[in-house]
Coordinates of C-alpha atoms in Angstrom, one line a residue:
Chain A
X109 CA 89.4 -2.0 41.7
X110 CA 90.2 -3.6 38.7
X111 CA 88.7 -1.9 35.5
X112 CA 87.3 -4.8 33.6
X113 CA 85.6 -5.8 37.9
X114 CA 84.4 -2.1 38.0
X115 CA 82.3 -2.5 34.3
X116 CA 80.7 -5.4 35.3
X117 CA 79.2 -4.0 37.9
X118 CA 78.0 -1.0 37.0
X119 CA 76.6 -3.2 33.9
X120 CA 74.9 -5.1 37.0
X121 CA 73.9 -1.9 38.2
X122 CA 72.1 -0.7 35.3
X123 CA 70.3 -3.6 33.5
X124 CA 69.6 -4.9 36.8
X125 CA 71.1 -8.3 35.8
X126 CA 74.2 -10.5 36.9
X127 CA 77.0 -9.0 34.2
X128 CA 78.0 -12.2 32.0
X129 CA 81.2 -14.0 33.1
X130 CA 82.6 -14.0 29.5
X131 CA 84.0 -10.8 28.6
X132 CA 83.6 -11.0 25.2
X133 CA 80.1 -12.1 25.3
X134 CA 77.4 -9.6 23.4
X135 CA 75.4 -7.4 25.9
X136 CA 72.9 -6.6 23.4
X137 CA 72.5 -10.1 21.7
X138 CA 72.5 -11.2 25.1
X139 CA 69.9 -9.6 26.2
X140 CA 71.7 -7.4 29.0
X141 CA 71.3 -4.0 27.4
X142 CA 68.5 -2.6 25.7
X143 CA 68.4 0.6 23.2
X144 CA 67.5 2.1 26.3
X145 CA 69.5 1.4 29.3
X146 CA 73.0 1.6 26.6
X147 CA 72.6 5.5 27.3
X148 CA 72.7 4.7 31.1
X149 CA 75.4 2.4 30.9
X150 CA 77.9 5.2 29.1
X151 CA 76.5 7.8 31.9
X152 CA 77.7 5.7 34.4
X153 CA 80.5 5.0 33.0
X154 CA 81.9 9.0 32.4
X155 CA 80.7 9.3 36.2
X156 CA 83.0 6.0 37.7
X157 CA 85.5 6.7 35.7
X158 CA 85.9 10.7 35.6
X159 CA 85.6 10.6 31.5
X160 CA 83.5 12.7 29.2
X161 CA 82.2 10.3 26.0
X162 CA 81.9 12.6 23.2
X163 CA 79.1 12.0 21.0
X164 CA 81.5 10.8 18.0
X165 CA 82.5 8.2 20.2
X166 CA 78.8 6.5 21.1
X167 CA 78.8 3.7 18.2
X168 CA 77.3 1.4 19.8
X169 CA 79.3 -1.2 18.7
X170 CA 82.4 0.3 21.5
X171 CA 80.5 -0.5 24.3
X172 CA 78.6 -4.4 23.1
X173 CA 80.9 -6.2 25.5
X174 CA 83.2 -6.0 29.0
X175 CA 86.3 -6.6 26.5
X176 CA 85.3 -3.3 24.6
X177 CA 84.3 -1.1 27.0
X178 CA 88.0 -1.8 28.7
X179 CA 89.8 -1.1 25.8
X180 CA 87.5 2.0 24.7
X181 CA 88.3 3.5 28.2
X182 CA 91.9 2.4 27.8
X183 CA 92.0 4.5 24.5
X184 CA 91.0 7.0 26.8
X185 CA 93.7 7.2 29.3
Chain B
X237 CA 63.4 40.1 14.7
X238 CA 60.2 38.9 16.5
X239 CA 57.9 36.2 15.4
X240 CA 55.1 34.4 16.5
X241 CA 52.9 31.1 16.4
X242 CA 49.7 31.7 15.5
X243 CA 47.7 28.8 15.5
X244 CA 48.1 25.1 14.7
X245 CA 45.9 23.1 12.7
X246 CA 46.1 18.9 12.6
X247 CA 44.6 16.1 10.7
X248 CA 44.9 12.6 11.0
X249 CA 43.6 9.8 9.3
X250 CA 39.9 7.6 10.7
X251 CA 41.0 3.9 10.5
X252 CA 43.0 3.1 13.6
X253 CA 45.7 0.3 14.1
X254 CA 45.9 -1.3 17.2
X255 CA 48.6 -3.1 18.3
X256 CA 46.6 -6.3 18.3
X257 CA 46.3 -5.4 14.3
X258 CA 49.7 -4.4 14.1
X259 CA 51.1 -7.8 16.3
X260 CA 49.5 -10.1 13.3
X261 CA 51.4 -7.5 10.6
X262 CA 54.5 -7.8 12.0
X263 CA 55.1 -10.4 14.3
X264 CA 54.8 -10.2 17.2
X265 CA 52.8 -9.3 20.9
X266 CA 50.8 -6.8 21.0
X267 CA 51.8 -6.1 25.0
X268 CA 55.4 -5.8 23.5
X269 CA 54.7 -3.2 21.2
X270 CA 53.5 -1.4 24.0
X271 CA 55.9 -2.1 25.9
X272 CA 59.2 -0.8 24.0
X273 CA 57.5 1.8 22.7
X274 CA 54.3 3.1 24.8
X275 CA 52.3 3.1 21.8
X276 CA 48.5 1.4 22.1
X277 CA 47.6 2.2 18.6
X278 CA 48.3 4.8 15.2
X279 CA 46.6 6.0 12.1
X280 CA 47.4 4.9 9.0
X281 CA 45.7 7.1 5.2
X282 CA 43.6 5.3 3.2
X283 CA 45.6 4.0 -0.1
X284 CA 44.6 6.6 -2.1
X285 CA 45.4 9.1 0.2
X286 CA 48.5 11.0 -0.6
X287 CA 50.9 13.3 2.3
X288 CA 49.7 16.2 0.6
X289 CA 46.1 15.1 0.7
X290 CA 47.0 15.7 4.6
X291 CA 48.9 18.1 4.1
X292 CA 45.7 20.4 2.2
X293 CA 43.3 19.2 5.8
X294 CA 46.0 20.3 8.0
X295 CA 46.4 23.7 6.7
X296 CA 43.1 24.3 6.0
X297 CA 42.3 23.5 9.9
X298 CA 45.1 25.8 10.6
X299 CA 44.0 28.5 8.4
X300 CA 40.9 28.9 9.6
X301 CA 39.2 31.9 8.4
X302 CA 42.2 33.3 7.6
X303 CA 42.7 33.2 3.8
X304 CA 44.9 31.7 2.3
X305 CA 46.4 33.9 -0.1
X306 CA 47.6 36.1 2.9
X307 CA 50.3 33.5 2.6
X308 CA 54.3 34.7 2.1
X309 CA 55.9 31.3 2.2
X310 CA 54.8 27.5 3.0
X311 CA 57.5 25.0 4.5
X312 CA 56.5 21.7 3.7
X313 CA 58.3 18.8 5.6
X314 CA 57.7 15.3 4.9
X315 CA 60.2 12.2 4.9
X316 CA 57.9 10.1 3.1
X317 CA 56.5 11.6 -0.5
X318 CA 55.5 9.5 -3.0
X319 CA 57.6 11.0 -5.7
X320 CA 61.3 12.6 -6.0
X321 CA 60.2 16.2 -7.4
X322 CA 58.3 17.9 -7.2
X323 CA 57.6 17.6 -3.3
X324 CA 54.2 18.2 -1.9
X325 CA 54.4 21.3 -1.0
X326 CA 53.7 23.0 -4.6
X327 CA 50.7 20.9 -4.6
X328 CA 50.0 22.1 -1.3
X329 CA 49.9 25.4 -2.2
X330 CA 47.8 24.7 -5.8
X331 CA 45.6 22.9 -3.5
X332 CA 45.1 26.4 -1.3
X333 CA 44.1 27.8 -5.1
X334 CA 47.5 29.5 -4.5
X335 CA 49.8 30.2 -8.1
X336 CA 52.4 31.6 -7.2
X337 CA 53.0 31.5 -3.7
X338 CA 56.7 29.9 -2.7
X339 CA 56.2 26.8 -1.3
X340 CA 59.3 25.3 0.1
X341 CA 59.4 21.2 0.7
X342 CA 61.4 20.6 3.2
X343 CA 62.8 16.7 2.4
X344 CA 64.2 15.8 6.1
X345 CA 62.0 13.0 8.4
X346 CA 61.8 13.8 12.4
X347 CA 63.2 17.1 12.6
X348 CA 61.6 18.5 9.6
X349 CA 58.8 20.4 11.3
X350 CA 61.3 21.7 14.3
X351 CA 63.1 22.7 11.6
X352 CA 60.8 24.2 9.6
X353 CA 59.4 26.8 12.6
X354 CA 62.9 27.6 12.8
X355 CA 63.6 28.9 9.4
X356 CA 60.2 30.3 9.4
X357 CA 60.7 32.5 12.6
X358 CA 63.5 33.7 10.9
X359 CA 61.9 34.5 7.5
X360 CA 58.6 35.7 9.2
X361 CA 60.0 39.4 8.7
X362 CA 60.3 39.2 5.5
X363 CA 57.7 36.9 3.7
X364 CA 55.3 37.9 5.9
X365 CA 52.8 34.4 7.0
X366 CA 54.4 31.7 6.4
X367 CA 52.8 28.4 6.6
X368 CA 54.7 25.5 8.3
X369 CA 53.0 22.1 7.0
X370 CA 54.5 18.7 8.3
X371 CA 52.8 15.1 6.4
X372 CA 53.7 11.5 6.4
X373 CA 52.4 8.6 4.8
X374 CA 54.9 6.2 7.4
X375 CA 52.3 2.9 6.5
X376 CA 53.5 3.2 3.1
X377 CA 57.0 2.9 4.1
X378 CA 56.8 0.4 7.0
X379 CA 55.0 -1.9 5.0
X380 CA 57.0 -2.0 2.0
X381 CA 58.8 -6.1 2.2
X382 CA 60.3 -7.4 4.0
X383 CA 58.4 -5.8 6.9
X384 CA 60.4 -4.8 9.7
X385 CA 59.2 -5.6 13.2
X386 CA 60.7 -2.9 15.2
X387 CA 59.9 -0.4 13.0
X388 CA 56.9 -1.3 11.5
X389 CA 55.2 -1.2 15.1
X390 CA 56.3 2.8 15.9
X391 CA 55.3 4.6 12.8
X392 CA 52.1 6.4 12.0
X393 CA 50.3 8.5 9.5
X394 CA 49.4 12.4 10.3
X395 CA 50.2 15.8 9.2
X396 CA 50.1 19.0 11.5
X397 CA 50.9 23.0 10.6
X398 CA 51.6 25.6 12.5
X399 CA 51.0 29.3 11.2
X400 CA 54.1 31.8 11.8
X401 CA 53.9 35.6 11.7
X402 CA 55.9 38.5 12.0
X403 CA 52.5 40.4 13.8
X404 CA 51.5 39.8 17.8
X405 CA 47.7 39.7 16.6
X406 CA 46.0 36.7 18.2
X407 CA 48.9 34.7 18.2
X408 CA 49.4 32.1 20.9
X409 CA 53.4 32.2 21.7
X410 CA 55.9 34.3 21.0
X411 CA 59.2 32.7 20.1
X412 CA 62.1 33.7 22.1
X413 CA 65.0 31.9 20.2
X414 CA 65.4 29.1 18.1
X415 CA 68.8 26.7 17.4
X416 CA 69.2 23.4 14.7
X417 CA 72.3 21.5 13.7
X418 CA 72.9 18.5 11.9
X419 CA 75.9 15.8 11.6
X420 CA 75.8 13.9 8.5
X421 CA 78.0 11.3 10.1
X422 CA 75.1 9.3 11.4
X423 CA 73.6 9.0 8.0
X424 CA 73.6 5.2 8.1
X425 CA 72.0 4.7 10.9
X426 CA 68.6 6.3 9.8
X427 CA 67.7 6.0 6.3
X428 CA 65.0 5.3 4.0
X429 CA 66.2 4.7 0.0
X430 CA 63.5 5.8 -2.9
X431 CA 61.3 2.1 -3.0
X432 CA 63.4 0.4 -0.5
X433 CA 62.6 0.0 2.8
X434 CA 63.5 1.7 6.3
X435 CA 66.6 1.3 7.9
X436 CA 67.3 2.4 11.5
X437 CA 70.2 1.5 14.1
X438 CA 68.1 2.0 17.0
X439 CA 70.4 1.7 19.3
X440 CA 72.5 4.5 17.2
X441 CA 69.4 6.4 17.4
X442 CA 68.5 6.3 20.6
X443 CA 72.2 6.7 22.3
X444 CA 72.5 9.8 20.3
X445 CA 68.5 11.3 20.7
X446 CA 69.2 11.0 24.7
X447 CA 72.3 13.0 24.2
X448 CA 71.6 15.2 22.0
X449 CA 67.6 16.2 22.4
X450 CA 68.3 17.3 26.4
X451 CA 71.8 19.1 25.3
X452 CA 69.6 21.5 22.6
X453 CA 67.6 22.1 24.7
X454 CA 69.3 22.7 27.8
X455 CA 71.9 25.0 26.3
X456 CA 69.5 27.4 24.4
X457 CA 67.0 27.6 28.3
X458 CA 70.6 28.5 29.7
X459 CA 71.2 31.5 26.5
X460 CA 68.3 32.7 27.6
X461 CA 68.7 32.9 30.8
X462 CA 65.6 30.2 32.1
X463 CA 65.5 26.8 32.9
X464 CA 63.9 23.5 32.0
X465 CA 62.0 24.0 35.6
X466 CA 60.4 27.0 34.8
X467 CA 59.2 25.5 31.6
X468 CA 55.4 25.1 31.3
X469 CA 55.1 22.2 28.6
X470 CA 58.0 20.6 25.9
X471 CA 56.3 20.1 22.7
X472 CA 59.0 16.7 21.6
X473 CA 58.7 14.8 18.2
X474 CA 56.6 11.8 19.9
X475 CA 59.2 8.9 18.7
X476 CA 58.6 6.7 21.3
X477 CA 57.4 7.4 24.9
X478 CA 60.6 5.1 26.0
X479 CA 62.5 8.6 24.9
X480 CA 60.7 11.3 26.3
X481 CA 61.0 9.6 29.5
X482 CA 64.2 9.7 29.4
X483 CA 64.5 13.2 28.0
X484 CA 62.9 14.0 30.8
X485 CA 65.2 12.5 33.1
X486 CA 68.0 14.3 31.3
X487 CA 66.7 17.5 31.8
X488 CA 65.7 16.7 35.7
X489 CA 61.7 17.5 34.7
X490 CA 58.9 15.3 35.4
X491 CA 58.1 13.4 32.6
X492 CA 54.5 14.8 32.9
X493 CA 55.7 17.6 31.8
X494 CA 55.9 16.7 28.2
X495 CA 52.8 16.8 26.5
X496 CA 52.6 12.9 25.5
X497 CA 49.7 11.3 22.5
X498 CA 52.1 8.7 21.3
X499 CA 49.8 5.8 23.4
X500 CA 47.3 7.0 20.1
X501 CA 49.0 8.2 17.0
X502 CA 52.4 6.7 17.1
X503 CA 55.5 8.2 15.8
X504 CA 54.6 10.2 12.6
X505 CA 57.6 11.3 11.8
X506 CA 57.8 15.2 11.4
X507 CA 54.3 15.4 11.6
X508 CA 54.2 14.5 15.5
X509 CA 55.8 17.6 16.9
X510 CA 53.3 20.2 15.2
X511 CA 50.1 17.2 15.8
X512 CA 51.1 17.3 20.0
X513 CA 51.4 21.0 19.3
X514 CA 47.8 21.5 18.1
X515 CA 46.5 19.1 20.8
X516 CA 47.8 21.1 23.3
X517 CA 46.8 24.4 22.2
X518 CA 43.2 23.6 21.5
X519 CA 43.1 22.3 25.3
X520 CA 45.1 25.3 27.2
X521 CA 46.1 28.8 26.8
X522 CA 49.7 29.1 27.4
X523 CA 50.1 32.3 30.5
X524 CA 51.1 34.8 29.1
X525 CA 55.4 34.5 29.1
X526 CA 55.1 31.0 30.6
X527 CA 57.9 29.4 28.9
X528 CA 56.8 26.3 26.3
X529 CA 59.3 24.4 24.5
X530 CA 59.3 22.4 20.8
X531 CA 62.2 19.4 20.4
X532 CA 62.9 17.1 17.5
X533 CA 65.3 14.7 16.7
X534 CA 65.7 12.6 13.7
X535 CA 67.4 11.2 10.1
X536 CA 70.6 13.0 9.5
X537 CA 70.9 13.5 12.2
X538 CA 68.8 16.6 12.5
X539 CA 68.0 18.0 16.1
X540 CA 67.0 21.2 17.8
X541 CA 65.1 22.9 20.2
X542 CA 62.9 26.2 20.1
X543 CA 61.8 28.1 23.2
X544 CA 58.9 30.3 22.7
X545 CA 56.8 32.4 25.2
X546 CA 53.1 32.3 25.9
X547 CA 51.7 35.4 24.0
X548 CA 49.1 38.3 25.9

């Protein structure tokens, strides 16, 4: 499955809201993710993409949009 | 090198500040405060009431009929002390009529009491009876202009204390192990400059805390051959009810296993864990051998956990 689609599905699953159509839209500013949903998204990404995200990578800005999440995941490959 | 948690004490100011009153100050809805934090009300100290004043009250209630002259060391944690130096530790010692007992400040904010307990349990064999106190006047911090809504709603004032001893007599719990950690890479994410306002990157704080706290607890339990399911009570820094629930989920235990009084006192920073412990032990006699876990996380970031078992 396309990485971007997979990320969008995880965002929908965690937030309970429709994922943004614009991949650059801020997940925080749009109200899709609050402070407590972000850890859930990180855990979901780890599970779905079979990676371990170290604490040192947990800068919220890296996970602020679909584009940024995709870039982060690509950097881990 | 066995150490014991002998007794606890706590003090909160009498003035109750409801979410309704807070909402007018912070410009938000009372129901929103409850939803994002679990807080219903908090206590604020009087204008002339200092960090040291609250520390003295908690210390006296903790010591009870034990003469303060028996103390070998005082450790006082506070992130909201009124001056750069001397800190409130020496003032506390003086107010307890001590004129030479070493009194050390831990200017650490929310993780201060956990670090204090960790230090005390290691130092008790050398110093004997150690009084760990944590006291905060966060109202003086969060009311600085401009008032920041997201932090102003969270904090309250209060103090807690714990007597740590190398002697098992009348102890409430025996310390089994503890572990503390620090990572200054996140220093900018939660900070308070002298005279400035509290600055918090809430997303980073929650993200790091929701991973580091369960991990610290889990590793400590595993090291000591215990599981989270066995723990009778988790006495964690009362930062936010939603964080407490998340940590419980991370450990796969019911949130009810975590003692919570944040609804009544808000986040009293370093004092919160000891106030929670005082309330818990006042109402509950820990079964001999029952595992008890203390945990803290705060600015720094500093975090850690302490494992104890009911004495007896």
